[in-house]
PDB file of C-alpha atoms in Angstrom:
ATOM      1  CA  MET A  90     -13.609 -11.526  13.751  1.00 50.00           C
ATOM      2  CA  MET A  91     -15.621  -8.357  14.425  1.00 66.00           C
ATOM      3  CA  ASN A  92     -18.788  -8.701  16.475  1.00 80.00           C
ATOM      4  CA  ILE A  93     -21.465  -7.031  14.344  1.00 92.00           C
ATOM      5  CA  GLU A  94     -24.491  -7.816  16.505  1.00 86.00           C
ATOM      6  CA  ASN A  95     -26.494  -4.707  17.383  1.00 89.00           C
ATOM      7  CA  LYS A  96     -24.622  -2.571  14.876  1.00 97.00           C
ATOM      8  CA  VAL A  97     -26.901  -0.107  13.080  1.00 98.00           C
ATOM      9  CA  ALA A  98     -27.069  -0.048   9.284  1.00 98.00           C
ATOM     10  CA  TYR A  99     -28.782   2.261   6.816  1.00 98.00           C
ATOM     11  CA  ILE A 100     -29.716   0.998   3.333  1.00 98.00           C
ATOM     12  CA  THR A 101     -30.982   3.377   0.661  1.00 98.00           C
ATOM     13  CA  GLY A 102     -33.310   1.871  -1.928  1.00 96.00           C
ATOM     14  CA  GLY A 103     -34.220  -0.822   0.584  1.00 96.00           C
ATOM     15  CA  THR A 104     -37.785  -1.612  -0.454  1.00 96.00           C
ATOM     16  CA  LYS A 105     -37.020  -4.404  -2.938  1.00 91.00           C
ATOM     17  CA  GLY A 106     -34.312  -6.120  -4.940  1.00 90.00           C
ATOM     18  CA  ILE A 107     -30.719  -5.754  -3.787  1.00 93.00           C
ATOM     19  CA  GLY A 108     -31.474  -3.371  -0.925  1.00 95.00           C
ATOM     20  CA  PHE A 109     -34.215  -5.588   0.462  1.00 95.00           C
ATOM     21  CA  GLY A 110     -31.995  -8.678   0.189  1.00 95.00           C
ATOM     22  CA  ILE A 111     -29.190  -6.903   2.044  1.00 95.00           C
ATOM     23  CA  ALA A 112     -31.635  -5.875   4.775  1.00 97.00           C
ATOM     24  CA  LYS A 113     -32.715  -9.513   5.245  1.00 96.00           C
ATOM     25  CA  SER A 114     -29.119 -10.671   5.564  1.00 96.00           C
ATOM     26  CA  LEU A 115     -28.155  -7.955   8.025  1.00 97.00           C
ATOM     27  CA  LEU A 116     -31.191  -8.597  10.223  1.00 97.00           C
ATOM     28  CA  ALA A 117     -30.386 -12.312  10.260  1.00 96.00           C
ATOM     29  CA  ALA A 118     -26.869 -11.426  11.422  1.00 96.00           C
ATOM     30  CA  GLY A 119     -28.249  -9.475  14.386  1.00 96.00           C
ATOM     31  CA  LEU A 120     -28.037  -5.906  13.113  1.00 97.00           C
ATOM     32  CA  LYS A 121     -30.577  -3.119  13.418  1.00 98.00           C
ATOM     33  CA  VAL A 122     -31.544  -1.797  10.013  1.00 98.00           C
ATOM     34  CA  ALA A 123     -33.035   1.383   8.574  1.00 98.00           C
ATOM     35  CA  ILE A 124     -34.326   1.211   5.009  1.00 98.00           C
ATOM     36  CA  SER A 125     -35.412   4.096   2.822  1.00 98.00           C
ATOM     37  CA  GLY A 126     -37.244   4.769  -0.403  1.00 97.00           C
ATOM     38  CA  ARG A 127     -39.046   7.650  -2.036  1.00 96.00           C
ATOM     39  CA  ASN A 128     -42.526   6.394  -1.117  1.00 95.00           C
ATOM     40  CA  LEU A 129     -43.190   5.811   2.587  1.00 96.00           C
ATOM     41  CA  ALA A 130     -46.011   3.349   1.871  1.00 97.00           C
ATOM     42  CA  ASP A 131     -43.589   1.168  -0.094  1.00 97.00           C
ATOM     43  CA  VAL A 132     -41.024   1.366   2.699  1.00 98.00           C
ATOM     44  CA  GLU A 133     -43.611   0.471   5.342  1.00 97.00           C
ATOM     45  CA  LYS A 134     -44.692  -2.511   3.220  1.00 97.00           C
ATOM     46  CA  ALA A 135     -41.072  -3.689   2.987  1.00 97.00           C
ATOM     47  CA  LYS A 136     -40.692  -3.286   6.752  1.00 97.00           C
ATOM     48  CA  ALA A 137     -43.754  -5.470   7.303  1.00 97.00           C
ATOM     49  CA  GLU A 138     -42.354  -8.102   4.942  1.00 97.00           C
ATOM     50  CA  LEU A 139     -39.051  -8.106   6.825  1.00 97.00           C
ATOM     51  CA  GLY A 140     -41.043  -8.864   9.969  1.00 94.00           C
ATOM     52  CA  SER A 141     -38.642  -7.472  12.551  1.00 94.00           C
ATOM     53  CA  GLU A 142     -38.940  -4.855  15.273  1.00 95.00           C
ATOM     54  CA  ASN A 143     -35.342  -3.906  14.452  1.00 97.00           C
ATOM     55  CA  VAL A 144     -36.333  -2.166  11.203  1.00 98.00           C
ATOM     56  CA  LEU A 145     -36.892   1.566  10.767  1.00 98.00           C
ATOM     57  CA  ALA A 146     -38.816   2.683   7.663  1.00 98.00           C
ATOM     58  CA  LEU A 147     -37.799   6.052   6.211  1.00 98.00           C
ATOM     59  CA  ALA A 148     -39.006   8.160   3.296  1.00 98.00           C
ATOM     60  CA  SER A 149     -35.997   9.725   1.588  1.00 98.00           C
ATOM     61  CA  ASP A 150     -35.175  10.696  -1.974  1.00 98.00           C
ATOM     62  CA  VAL A 151     -31.393  10.528  -2.266  1.00 98.00           C
ATOM     63  CA  ARG A 152     -31.474  13.254  -4.914  1.00 98.00           C
ATOM     64  CA  HIS A 153     -32.221  15.689  -2.082  1.00 98.00           C
ATOM     65  CA  TYR A 154     -29.494  16.164   0.501  1.00 98.00           C
ATOM     66  CA  THR A 155     -31.904  17.386   3.183  1.00 98.00           C
ATOM     67  CA  ASP A 156     -33.841  14.105   2.887  1.00 98.00           C
ATOM     68  CA  GLU A 157     -30.685  12.149   3.676  1.00 98.00           C
ATOM     69  CA  GLU A 158     -29.781  14.515   6.513  1.00 98.00           C
ATOM     70  CA  ASN A 159     -33.211  13.954   8.030  1.00 98.00           C
ATOM     71  CA  ALA A 160     -32.951  10.195   7.529  1.00 98.00           C
ATOM     72  CA  VAL A 161     -29.705  10.082   9.499  1.00 98.00           C
ATOM     73  CA  LYS A 162     -31.260  12.179  12.274  1.00 98.00           C
ATOM     74  CA  GLU A 163     -34.197   9.748  12.490  1.00 98.00           C
ATOM     75  CA  ILE A 164     -31.855   6.774  12.652  1.00 98.00           C
ATOM     76  CA  ILE A 165     -29.916   8.332  15.536  1.00 98.00           C
ATOM     77  CA  ALA A 166     -33.152   9.220  17.320  1.00 98.00           C
ATOM     78  CA  LYS A 167     -34.367   5.612  16.973  1.00 97.00           C
ATOM     79  CA  PHE A 168     -31.194   3.574  17.452  1.00 98.00           C
ATOM     80  CA  GLY A 169     -28.743   6.028  19.042  1.00 98.00           C
ATOM     81  CA  LYS A 170     -26.043   5.748  16.384  1.00 98.00           C
ATOM     82  CA  LEU A 171     -25.206   4.760  12.815  1.00 98.00           C
ATOM     83  CA  ASP A 172     -22.374   2.322  12.065  1.00 98.00           C
ATOM     84  CA  ILE A 173     -22.855   1.060   8.524  1.00 98.00           C
ATOM     85  CA  VAL A 174     -24.203   2.762   5.408  1.00 98.00           C
ATOM     86  CA  ILE A 175     -25.100   1.010   2.138  1.00 98.00           C
ATOM     87  CA  ALA A 176     -25.724   3.468  -0.706  1.00 98.00           C
ATOM     88  CA  ASN A 177     -27.819   1.263  -2.948  1.00 96.00           C
ATOM     89  CA  ALA A 178     -30.536   3.452  -4.492  1.00 96.00           C
ATOM     90  CA  GLY A 179     -30.235   3.574  -8.259  1.00 95.00           C
ATOM     91  CA  LEU A 180     -31.970   3.388 -11.614  1.00 94.00           C
ATOM     92  CA  GLY A 181     -31.146   2.704 -15.252  1.00 93.00           C
ATOM     93  CA  LYS A 182     -32.379   4.220 -18.498  1.00 95.00           C
ATOM     94  CA  PHE A 183     -30.920   2.785 -21.676  1.00 95.00           C
ATOM     95  CA  ALA A 184     -30.882   4.336 -25.159  1.00 97.00           C
ATOM     96  CA  PRO A 185     -28.402   5.288 -27.882  1.00 97.00           C
ATOM     97  CA  ILE A 186     -26.689   8.562 -27.043  1.00 97.00           C
ATOM     98  CA  ASP A 187     -28.515  10.444 -29.812  1.00 97.00           C
ATOM     99  CA  GLN A 188     -31.826   9.334 -28.306  1.00 98.00           C
ATOM    100  CA  LEU A 189     -31.021   9.591 -24.589  1.00 97.00           C
ATOM    101  CA  SER A 190     -33.231  12.296 -23.112  1.00 98.00           C
ATOM    102  CA  LEU A 191     -32.067  15.068 -20.816  1.00 98.00           C
ATOM    103  CA  GLU A 192     -34.580  13.836 -18.249  1.00 98.00           C
ATOM    104  CA  ASP A 193     -33.184  10.294 -18.229  1.00 97.00           C
ATOM    105  CA  TRP A 194     -29.573  11.503 -18.099  1.00 98.00           C
ATOM    106  CA  ASN A 195     -30.308  13.789 -15.157  1.00 98.00           C
ATOM    107  CA  ALA A 196     -32.337  11.126 -13.349  1.00 97.00           C
ATOM    108  CA  MET A 197     -29.405   8.696 -13.468  1.00 97.00           C
ATOM    109  CA  ILE A 198     -26.719  11.191 -12.510  1.00 98.00           C
ATOM    110  CA  ASP A 199     -28.831  12.730  -9.744  1.00 98.00           C
ATOM    111  CA  THR A 200     -29.814   9.369  -8.231  1.00 97.00           C
ATOM    112  CA  ASN A 201     -26.934   7.011  -8.985  1.00 97.00           C
ATOM    113  CA  LEU A 202     -24.046   9.423  -8.477  1.00 98.00           C
ATOM    114  CA  THR A 203     -25.108  12.575  -6.639  1.00 98.00           C
ATOM    115  CA  GLY A 204     -27.347  10.453  -4.406  1.00 98.00           C
ATOM    116  CA  VAL A 205     -24.362   8.341  -3.352  1.00 98.00           C
ATOM    117  CA  PHE A 206     -22.533  11.538  -2.381  1.00 98.00           C
ATOM    118  CA  HIS A 207     -25.547  12.856  -0.471  1.00 98.00           C
ATOM    119  CA  THR A 208     -25.816   9.623   1.512  1.00 98.00           C
ATOM    120  CA  LEU A 209     -22.162   9.686   2.517  1.00 98.00           C
ATOM    121  CA  LYS A 210     -22.129  13.434   3.190  1.00 98.00           C
ATOM    122  CA  ALA A 211     -25.103  13.096   5.535  1.00 98.00           C
ATOM    123  CA  SER A 212     -23.688  10.111   7.433  1.00 98.00           C
ATOM    124  CA  VAL A 213     -19.925  10.683   7.404  1.00 98.00           C
ATOM    125  CA  GLU A 214     -19.631  12.203  10.878  1.00 98.00           C
ATOM    126  CA  GLN A 215     -21.434   9.204  12.396  1.00 98.00           C
ATOM    127  CA  LEU A 216     -19.176   6.851  10.447  1.00 98.00           C
ATOM    128  CA  LYS A 217     -16.086   8.690  11.695  1.00 98.00           C
ATOM    129  CA  ALA A 218     -17.326   8.730  15.294  1.00 98.00           C
ATOM    130  CA  ASN A 219     -18.124   5.003  15.237  1.00 97.00           C
ATOM    131  CA  LYS A 220     -15.272   3.807  12.990  1.00 96.00           C
ATOM    132  CA  GLY A 221     -17.948   2.571  10.636  1.00 97.00           C
ATOM    133  CA  TYR A 222     -18.226   1.111   7.162  1.00 97.00           C
ATOM    134  CA  TYR A 223     -19.555   2.708   3.977  1.00 98.00           C
ATOM    135  CA  PHE A 224     -20.600   0.632   0.965  1.00 98.00           C
ATOM    136  CA  SER A 225     -21.695   1.811  -2.440  1.00 97.00           C
ATOM    137  CA  ILE A 226     -23.472  -0.577  -4.777  1.00 96.00           C
ATOM    138  CA  ALA A 227     -22.025   0.179  -8.180  1.00 94.00           C
ATOM    139  CA  SER A 228     -22.103  -2.250 -11.111  1.00 92.00           C
ATOM    140  CA  LEU A 229     -19.868  -4.022 -13.596  1.00 92.00           C
ATOM    141  CA  ALA A 230     -21.173  -1.191 -15.796  1.00 87.00           C
ATOM    142  CA  GLY A 231     -18.857   0.985 -13.729  1.00 90.00           C
ATOM    143  CA  THR A 232     -15.851  -0.507 -15.482  1.00 93.00           C
ATOM    144  CA  ASN A 233     -17.298  -2.074 -18.665  1.00 89.00           C
ATOM    145  CA  PHE A 234     -19.011   0.203 -21.166  1.00 92.00           C
ATOM    146  CA  PHE A 235     -21.649  -0.947 -23.649  1.00 92.00           C
ATOM    147  CA  ALA A 236     -23.893   0.401 -26.391  1.00 96.00           C
ATOM    148  CA  ASN A 237     -27.046   2.191 -25.190  1.00 95.00           C
ATOM    149  CA  GLY A 238     -25.439   2.604 -21.766  1.00 95.00           C
ATOM    150  CA  ALA A 239     -23.739   6.010 -21.963  1.00 96.00           C
ATOM    151  CA  GLY A 240     -25.758   7.601 -19.155  1.00 96.00           C
ATOM    152  CA  TYR A 241     -25.773   4.528 -16.948  1.00 95.00           C
ATOM    153  CA  ASN A 242     -22.076   3.884 -17.571  1.00 96.00           C
ATOM    154  CA  ALA A 243     -21.258   7.500 -16.727  1.00 97.00           C
ATOM    155  CA  SER A 244     -23.136   7.306 -13.434  1.00 97.00           C
ATOM    156  CA  LYS A 245     -21.614   3.982 -12.375  1.00 97.00           C
ATOM    157  CA  PHE A 246     -18.071   4.815 -13.510  1.00 97.00           C
ATOM    158  CA  GLY A 247     -18.562   7.905 -11.340  1.00 97.00           C
ATOM    159  CA  VAL A 248     -19.699   5.857  -8.342  1.00 97.00           C
ATOM    160  CA  VAL A 249     -16.616   3.656  -8.563  1.00 97.00           C
ATOM    161  CA  GLY A 250     -14.254   6.638  -8.799  1.00 97.00           C
ATOM    162  CA  PHE A 251     -16.066   8.519  -6.046  1.00 98.00           C
ATOM    163  CA  THR A 252     -16.035   5.589  -3.639  1.00 98.00           C
ATOM    164  CA  GLN A 253     -12.381   4.753  -4.209  1.00 98.00           C
ATOM    165  CA  ALA A 254     -11.324   8.363  -3.612  1.00 98.00           C
ATOM    166  CA  ALA A 255     -13.549   8.534  -0.515  1.00 98.00           C
ATOM    167  CA  MET A 256     -11.875   5.359   0.727  1.00 98.00           C
ATOM    168  CA  LEU A 257      -8.503   7.115   0.671  1.00 98.00           C
ATOM    169  CA  ASP A 258      -9.947  10.128   2.500  1.00 98.00           C
ATOM    170  CA  LEU A 259     -11.714   8.150   5.214  1.00 98.00           C
ATOM    171  CA  ARG A 260      -9.334   5.381   6.156  1.00 96.00           C
ATOM    172  CA  GLU A 261      -7.321   7.818   8.301  1.00 96.00           C
ATOM    173  CA  TYR A 262     -10.412   7.854  10.545  1.00 97.00           C
ATOM    174  CA  ASP A 263     -10.588   4.038  10.592  1.00 96.00           C
ATOM    175  CA  VAL A 264     -13.681   4.159   8.376  1.00 97.00           C
ATOM    176  CA  LYS A 265     -13.761   1.315   5.873  1.00 97.00           C
ATOM    177  CA  THR A 266     -15.112   1.986   2.393  1.00 98.00           C
ATOM    178  CA  THR A 267     -15.977  -0.559  -0.294  1.00 98.00           C
ATOM    179  CA  THR A 268     -17.714  -0.425  -3.640  1.00 97.00           C
ATOM    180  CA  ILE A 269     -19.410  -3.639  -4.778  1.00 95.00           C
ATOM    181  CA  MET A 270     -19.814  -4.054  -8.533  1.00 91.00           C
ATOM    182  CA  PRO A 271     -22.377  -6.776  -9.312  1.00 90.00           C
ATOM    183  CA  GLY A 272     -23.158  -8.260 -12.681  1.00 78.00           C
ATOM    184  CA  SER A 273     -26.568  -9.828 -13.343  1.00 72.00           C
ATOM    185  CA  VAL A 274     -28.710  -9.818 -10.202  1.00 73.00           C
ATOM    186  CA  THR A 275     -32.265 -11.029  -9.710  1.00 62.00           C
ATOM    187  CA  SER A 276     -34.026  -7.739  -8.983  1.00 56.00           C
ATOM    188  CA  HIS A 277     -36.695  -5.291 -10.120  1.00 52.00           C
ATOM    189  CA  PHE A 278     -34.095  -3.151 -11.888  1.00 57.00           C
ATOM    190  CA  ASN A 279     -35.225  -1.541 -15.150  1.00 52.00           C
ATOM    191  CA  GLU A 280     -38.841  -2.679 -14.601  1.00 56.00           C
ATOM    192  CA  HIS A 281     -37.836  -6.376 -14.501  1.00 51.00           C
ATOM    193  CA  GLN A 282     -40.110  -8.764 -12.609  1.00 64.00           C
ATOM    194  CA  PRO A 283     -38.105 -11.546 -10.921  1.00 58.00           C
ATOM    195  CA  ASN A 284     -39.124 -15.017 -12.071  1.00 61.00           C
ATOM    196  CA  ASP A 285     -37.994 -18.648 -12.127  1.00 69.00           C
ATOM    197  CA  ALA A 286     -35.782 -18.019 -15.141  1.00 66.00           C
ATOM    198  CA  ASP A 287     -33.565 -15.790 -12.957  1.00 64.00           C
ATOM    199  CA  GLY A 288     -32.119 -18.713 -11.032  1.00 69.00           C
ATOM    200  CA  TRP A 289     -28.713 -18.447 -12.714  1.00 61.00           C
ATOM    201  CA  LYS A 290     -28.233 -14.851 -11.549  1.00 74.00           C
ATOM    202  CA  ILE A 291     -26.726 -13.490  -8.360  1.00 83.00           C
ATOM    203  CA  GLN A 292     -29.461 -13.336  -5.714  1.00 87.00           C
ATOM    204  CA  PRO A 293     -29.935 -10.212  -3.560  1.00 85.00           C
ATOM    205  CA  GLU A 294     -29.306 -12.253  -0.416  1.00 89.00           C
ATOM    206  CA  ASP A 295     -25.931 -13.312  -1.875  1.00 90.00           C
ATOM    207  CA  LEU A 296     -24.855  -9.679  -1.873  1.00 93.00           C
ATOM    208  CA  GLY A 297     -26.259  -9.318   1.631  1.00 92.00           C
ATOM    209  CA  GLN A 298     -24.171 -12.251   2.825  1.00 92.00           C
ATOM    210  CA  MET A 299     -21.130 -10.728   1.126  1.00 93.00           C
ATOM    211  CA  ILE A 300     -21.624  -7.543   3.128  1.00 96.00           C
ATOM    212  CA  VAL A 301     -22.007  -9.529   6.359  1.00 96.00           C
ATOM    213  CA  ASP A 302     -18.757 -11.351   5.592  1.00 96.00           C
ATOM    214  CA  LEU A 303     -16.960  -8.087   4.799  1.00 96.00           C
ATOM    215  CA  LEU A 304     -18.136  -6.571   8.068  1.00 96.00           C
ATOM    216  CA  LYS A 305     -16.643  -9.536   9.947  1.00 94.00           C
ATOM    217  CA  LEU A 306     -13.213  -9.301   8.335  1.00 94.00           C
ATOM    218  CA  ASN A 307     -10.171  -8.450  10.400  1.00 91.00           C
ATOM    219  CA  SER A 308     -10.028  -4.672  10.770  1.00 89.00           C
ATOM    220  CA  ASN A 309      -6.649  -4.652   9.024  1.00 92.00           C
ATOM    221  CA  VAL A 310      -8.184  -5.991   5.795  1.00 93.00           C
ATOM    222  CA  LEU A 311     -10.044  -3.773   3.303  1.00 95.00           C
ATOM    223  CA  PRO A 312     -11.336  -5.158  -0.024  1.00 96.00           C
ATOM    224  CA  SER A 313     -11.985  -1.686  -1.405  1.00 96.00           C
ATOM    225  CA  LYS A 314     -13.418  -2.705  -4.802  1.00 96.00           C
ATOM    226  CA  ILE A 315     -15.163  -5.997  -5.520  1.00 93.00           C
ATOM    227  CA  GLU A 316     -16.399  -7.295  -8.880  1.00 93.00           C
ATOM    228  CA  VAL A 317     -18.953 -10.096  -8.567  1.00 89.00           C
ATOM    229  CA  ARG A 318     -20.525 -12.151 -11.354  1.00 87.00           C
ATOM    230  CA  PRO A 319     -22.819 -15.144 -11.638  1.00 86.00           C
ATOM    231  CA  THR A 320     -20.815 -18.373 -11.727  1.00 81.00           C
ATOM    232  CA  ARG A 321     -22.367 -19.252 -15.083  1.00 78.00           C
ATOM    233  CA  THR A 322     -24.265 -17.455 -17.779  1.00 77.00           C
ATOM    234  CA  LYS A 323     -27.755 -18.593 -18.633  1.00 74.00           C
TER     235      LYS A 323
END
């Protein structure tokens, strides 16, 4: 089992929902964690809620490569290295294809897909140097299409394909690469407000624990693509 204590992780979209839940799980496992979001005040609030001195709050918009470059530089300045990257930032806009706006299409592609590339591009040399681990948070929408989901499906199908190809490129450097494809998760996605009725869904901390468990796997084992669903439907 790999010792993951004091490893350094970076989570994009870490202010709430899945990213925040992953941060909690990684901190509990003894890691140092950097979280980012577009609004520094929101990131600082999340850091305060996490209540740990091992958290670095960063303002970064994954749509802009220079933001991610600067985020990685700040992480190295603070913690000395970067071992684990979780590309989680994402958004969803849903409409029939004849009504889907150019703005919503571009927002999803730029954030969900290009942002995932920017995050890996900015961090890949650290991951290679430290034989690290890169995760992308995709979705079951990355393999199952549905009405009103053309833009979202396109972005998440892209994330799955991108991450699997990157896995083949990076394993020669002993960098592990996994895409996690969750179904229904209790989160703030698509303006949802988590409530008691969400109890049947996957919880953000469940995905965090999954990442902890994956990090601890024997180095010879790589679950490169994982679909995860709630045990039951509501």
